[in-house]
């Protein structure tokens, strides 16, 4: 099955192209004059290449940062060991309020063939997806990790949650705007990700674990994490 996060990320492709172009132009400006092509068309080719290389470097750093934080969180929940990773330290209190059930576990969902798949005498084409759950367990929503304002949003004192950790450079909000004044939705794909996890957990445990809610736990350039809470209705509405 494909990864569950191969869906559209609700961010205009134009914004991504513009970002890569900006990176390319910045890198091109730093080149020694003797390395800059004189031909305008060749200059554009070099800028595009430099932009792609710079974007790949940013993605690599982000991936390494995320892997380190995920490993630290797993070690805390499974082995109760600590880490000095700065992103982990921001979410440590949230992890302390969780009684883990599944941590960094692979789950999948498969649709009934008679509903979604194609089946004949020659071929069977199943439809589904696979992914790795960061956090799943019973969250003590009355814990001191959460402010009174946030606890009022939880449905129960203890909820079976599925959570996903995001290590951001800067905070992400429900709605963003491009330079061309077009709205986009930076974390909408994360909502779909949570819904996909919830359905897969239910499927893999044969309905033994039915998620109550979802948490997107994002770290950024702040001392506390950004937490987006999805209640049960939101989770399964996003699934539909």
Short mmCIF file of C-alpha atoms in Angstrom, two decimals:
data_model
loop_
_atom_site.label_atom_id
_atom_site.label_comp_id
_atom_site.label_asym_id
_atom_site.label_seq_id
_atom_site.Cartn_x
_atom_site.Cartn_y
_atom_site.Cartn_z
CA UNK A 1 0.00 0.00 0.00
CA UNK A 2 1.09 3.59 -0.50
CA UNK A 3 1.89 5.84 2.43
CA UNK A 4 -1.18 7.54 3.86
CA UNK A 5 0.42 11.00 3.47
CA UNK A 6 0.66 11.04 -0.32
CA UNK A 7 -2.46 13.20 -0.58
CA UNK A 8 -2.54 16.86 -1.55
CA UNK A 9 -1.14 19.11 1.16
CA UNK A 10 -3.58 21.95 0.52
CA UNK A 11 -0.77 24.36 -0.29
CA UNK A 12 -0.57 26.01 -3.72
CA UNK A 13 2.18 24.59 -5.90
CA UNK A 14 2.89 28.16 -6.98
CA UNK A 15 4.02 28.94 -3.42
CA UNK A 16 6.47 26.03 -3.46
CA UNK A 17 7.84 27.06 -6.86
CA UNK A 18 8.25 30.65 -5.68
CA UNK A 19 10.10 29.50 -2.56
CA UNK A 20 12.52 27.38 -4.59
CA UNK A 21 13.07 30.27 -6.99
CA UNK A 22 13.87 32.58 -4.08
CA UNK A 23 16.38 30.08 -2.72
CA UNK A 24 17.93 29.73 -6.17
CA UNK A 25 18.28 33.46 -6.67
CA UNK A 26 19.92 33.85 -3.26
CA UNK A 27 22.39 31.06 -3.99
CA UNK A 28 23.11 32.44 -7.47
CA UNK A 29 23.90 35.87 -6.03
CA UNK A 30 26.61 34.31 -3.85
CA UNK A 31 28.38 32.64 -6.77
CA UNK A 32 31.72 34.12 -7.87
CA UNK A 33 31.26 36.25 -10.95
CA UNK A 34 33.39 33.92 -13.06
CA UNK A 35 30.98 31.05 -12.34
CA UNK A 36 27.88 32.95 -13.43
CA UNK A 37 26.79 32.30 -17.01
CA UNK A 38 26.52 35.39 -19.19
CA UNK A 39 23.57 34.02 -21.12
CA UNK A 40 20.23 34.90 -19.47
CA UNK A 41 18.68 31.54 -20.31
CA UNK A 42 21.64 29.68 -18.80
CA UNK A 43 21.38 31.86 -15.70
CA UNK A 44 17.79 30.74 -15.21
CA UNK A 45 18.81 27.08 -15.57
CA UNK A 46 21.51 27.53 -12.91
CA UNK A 47 19.11 29.35 -10.58
CA UNK A 48 16.58 26.55 -10.90
CA UNK A 49 19.21 23.90 -10.13
CA UNK A 50 20.53 25.84 -7.15
CA UNK A 51 16.98 26.32 -5.84
CA UNK A 52 16.23 22.61 -6.05
CA UNK A 53 19.50 21.76 -4.28
CA UNK A 54 18.84 24.30 -1.52
CA UNK A 55 15.27 23.04 -1.04
CA UNK A 56 16.53 19.45 -0.81
CA UNK A 57 19.07 20.52 1.83
CA UNK A 58 16.31 22.18 3.88
CA UNK A 59 14.19 19.04 3.60
CA UNK A 60 17.11 16.87 4.76
CA UNK A 61 17.71 19.02 7.84
CA UNK A 62 13.99 18.96 8.66
CA UNK A 63 13.86 15.18 8.26
CA UNK A 64 16.86 14.66 10.55
CA UNK A 65 15.39 17.03 13.14
CA UNK A 66 12.07 15.19 13.07
CA UNK A 67 13.69 11.75 13.33
CA UNK A 68 15.67 12.80 16.41
CA UNK A 69 12.60 14.20 18.18
CA UNK A 70 10.45 11.18 17.31
CA UNK A 71 13.11 8.83 18.67
CA UNK A 72 13.39 10.85 21.89
CA UNK A 73 9.60 10.74 22.34
CA UNK A 74 9.56 6.99 21.71
CA UNK A 75 12.33 6.42 24.27
CA UNK A 76 10.42 8.48 26.83
CA UNK A 77 7.16 6.59 26.38
CA UNK A 78 8.62 3.10 26.03
CA UNK A 79 11.74 3.19 28.22
CA UNK A 80 11.15 6.33 30.34
CA UNK A 81 14.52 7.73 29.27
CA UNK A 82 15.24 11.41 28.79
CA UNK A 83 16.81 13.46 26.02
CA UNK A 84 18.31 16.92 25.63
CA UNK A 85 16.74 17.37 22.19
CA UNK A 86 15.22 20.89 22.29
CA UNK A 87 12.08 19.90 20.39
CA UNK A 88 11.51 16.93 22.70
CA UNK A 89 11.83 19.16 25.76
CA UNK A 90 8.94 21.29 24.48
CA UNK A 91 6.57 18.32 24.32
CA UNK A 92 7.86 16.43 27.36
CA UNK A 93 4.96 17.50 29.61
CA UNK A 94 2.39 16.39 27.05
CA UNK A 95 4.07 12.99 26.79
CA UNK A 96 3.98 12.75 30.58
CA UNK A 97 0.18 12.93 30.48
CA UNK A 98 -0.07 9.97 28.09
CA UNK A 99 -0.51 6.30 29.00
CA UNK A 100 0.86 4.79 25.77
CA UNK A 101 -0.75 1.96 23.85
CA UNK A 102 0.89 2.19 20.42
CA UNK A 103 4.15 4.09 19.89
CA UNK A 104 5.85 4.30 16.48
CA UNK A 105 3.79 1.38 15.23
CA UNK A 106 2.91 0.58 11.64
CA UNK A 107 -0.82 0.41 10.94
CA UNK A 108 -2.82 0.03 7.77
CA UNK A 109 -6.34 0.14 6.41
CA UNK A 110 -7.77 -1.88 3.53
CA UNK A 111 -11.10 -1.25 1.85
CA UNK A 112 -13.53 -4.11 1.17
CA UNK A 113 -12.99 -5.15 -2.44
CA UNK A 114 -16.67 -5.24 -3.22
CA UNK A 115 -16.92 -1.54 -2.32
CA UNK A 116 -13.77 0.09 -3.64
CA UNK A 117 -11.65 -2.49 -5.39
CA UNK A 118 -11.66 -4.06 -8.83
CA UNK A 119 -11.93 -7.82 -8.99
CA UNK A 120 -12.29 -10.23 -11.85
CA UNK A 121 -10.95 -13.67 -12.73
CA UNK A 122 -7.50 -12.28 -13.55
CA UNK A 123 -6.67 -9.54 -11.08
CA UNK A 124 -7.51 -8.24 -7.64
CA UNK A 125 -6.75 -4.60 -6.91
CA UNK A 126 -7.07 -3.73 -3.20
CA UNK A 127 -7.29 -0.14 -2.05
CA UNK A 128 -5.73 1.03 1.18
CA UNK A 129 -2.79 2.78 2.83
CA UNK A 130 -0.12 2.26 5.47
CA UNK A 131 1.52 4.59 7.98
CA UNK A 132 3.43 4.76 11.26
CA UNK A 133 1.57 6.05 14.32
CA UNK A 134 3.67 8.40 16.46
CA UNK A 135 1.50 8.30 19.57
CA UNK A 136 -1.60 6.42 20.59
CA UNK A 137 -2.82 6.02 24.14
CA UNK A 138 -4.95 7.33 26.96
CA UNK A 139 -4.39 11.04 27.59
CA UNK A 140 -5.06 12.50 31.03
CA UNK A 141 -6.70 15.73 29.94
CA UNK A 142 -6.80 17.04 33.51
CA UNK A 143 -3.00 17.04 33.76
CA UNK A 144 -1.13 20.23 34.57
CA UNK A 145 0.34 20.08 31.05
CA UNK A 146 -2.85 21.71 29.80
CA UNK A 147 -4.26 25.09 30.71
CA UNK A 148 -7.81 25.51 31.98
CA UNK A 149 -8.73 26.99 28.62
CA UNK A 150 -7.54 23.91 26.74
CA UNK A 151 -9.07 21.36 29.15
CA UNK A 152 -12.50 22.85 28.54
CA UNK A 153 -12.22 21.63 24.94
CA UNK A 154 -11.65 17.98 25.81
CA UNK A 155 -14.68 15.71 25.82
CA UNK A 156 -13.57 13.44 28.67
CA UNK A 157 -11.07 13.38 31.55
CA UNK A 158 -9.25 10.53 29.84
CA UNK A 159 -9.36 10.17 26.08
CA UNK A 160 -7.93 7.58 23.72
CA UNK A 161 -6.02 9.80 21.36
CA UNK A 162 -3.90 9.43 18.27
CA UNK A 163 -1.18 12.05 18.10
CA UNK A 164 1.31 13.17 15.53
CA UNK A 165 4.50 15.10 16.31
CA UNK A 166 5.61 17.87 13.94
CA UNK A 167 8.93 19.70 14.27
CA UNK A 168 8.36 23.04 12.55
CA UNK A 169 10.77 25.92 12.00
CA UNK A 170 7.91 28.31 12.68
CA UNK A 171 4.30 27.92 13.83
CA UNK A 172 1.69 26.70 11.38
CA UNK A 173 -1.86 27.99 11.55
CA UNK A 174 -5.22 26.90 10.20
CA UNK A 175 -5.10 29.42 7.37
CA UNK A 176 -2.29 31.08 5.47
CA UNK A 177 -2.01 33.53 2.60
CA UNK A 178 0.34 33.62 -0.35
CA UNK A 179 2.01 36.77 -1.63
CA UNK A 180 -0.70 36.87 -4.27
CA UNK A 181 -3.32 37.14 -1.49
CA UNK A 182 -4.61 33.61 -2.03
CA UNK A 183 -5.68 31.57 0.99
CA UNK A 184 -4.33 28.11 1.66
CA UNK A 185 -4.61 25.70 4.60
CA UNK A 186 -1.18 24.63 5.93
CA UNK A 187 -2.31 21.99 8.43
CA UNK A 188 -5.39 20.58 6.68
CA UNK A 189 -3.31 17.64 5.44
CA UNK A 190 -2.41 16.88 9.07
CA UNK A 191 -6.11 16.63 9.91
CA UNK A 192 -6.51 14.02 7.18
CA UNK A 193 -3.42 12.25 8.51
CA UNK A 194 -4.95 11.98 11.99
CA UNK A 195 -8.20 10.66 10.51
CA UNK A 196 -6.28 8.06 8.51
CA UNK A 197 -4.41 6.91 11.61
CA UNK A 198 -7.62 6.65 13.64
CA UNK A 199 -9.31 4.50 11.01
CA UNK A 200 -6.25 2.30 10.59
CA UNK A 201 -5.91 1.73 14.36
CA UNK A 202 -9.55 0.71 14.54
CA UNK A 203 -9.11 -1.60 11.55
CA UNK A 204 -5.89 -3.26 12.75
CA UNK A 205 -7.23 -3.89 16.26
CA UNK A 206 -10.56 -5.18 14.92
CA UNK A 207 -12.49 -2.35 16.60
CA UNK A 208 -10.80 -2.91 19.99
CA UNK A 209 -9.25 0.56 19.91
CA UNK A 210 -11.63 3.29 18.77
CA UNK A 211 -9.94 6.68 18.92
CA UNK A 212 -11.74 9.45 20.82
CA UNK A 213 -9.72 12.37 19.48
CA UNK A 214 -6.60 13.51 17.69
CA UNK A 215 -3.70 15.78 18.59
CA UNK A 216 -1.30 17.51 16.26
CA UNK A 217 1.67 18.41 18.45
CA UNK A 218 3.89 20.95 16.73
CA UNK A 219 7.13 22.43 17.99
CA UNK A 220 8.46 25.69 16.63
CA UNK A 221 10.54 28.69 17.71
CA UNK A 222 8.58 29.01 20.96
CA UNK A 223 8.96 27.58 24.46
CA UNK A 224 5.69 25.66 24.35
CA UNK A 225 4.23 23.37 21.69
CA UNK A 226 1.37 24.25 19.37
CA UNK A 227 -1.38 21.68 19.90
CA UNK A 228 -4.34 21.28 17.58
CA UNK A 229 -7.13 19.19 19.06
CA UNK A 230 -9.64 17.29 16.93
CA UNK A 231 -12.64 15.83 18.70
CA UNK A 232 -14.19 12.53 17.66
CA UNK A 233 -16.71 14.16 15.33
CA UNK A 234 -13.97 16.08 13.54
CA UNK A 235 -11.72 13.02 13.20
CA UNK A 236 -14.35 10.85 11.55
CA UNK A 237 -15.77 13.70 9.50
CA UNK A 238 -12.30 14.22 8.04
CA UNK A 239 -12.13 10.50 7.36
CA UNK A 240 -15.33 10.65 5.32
#
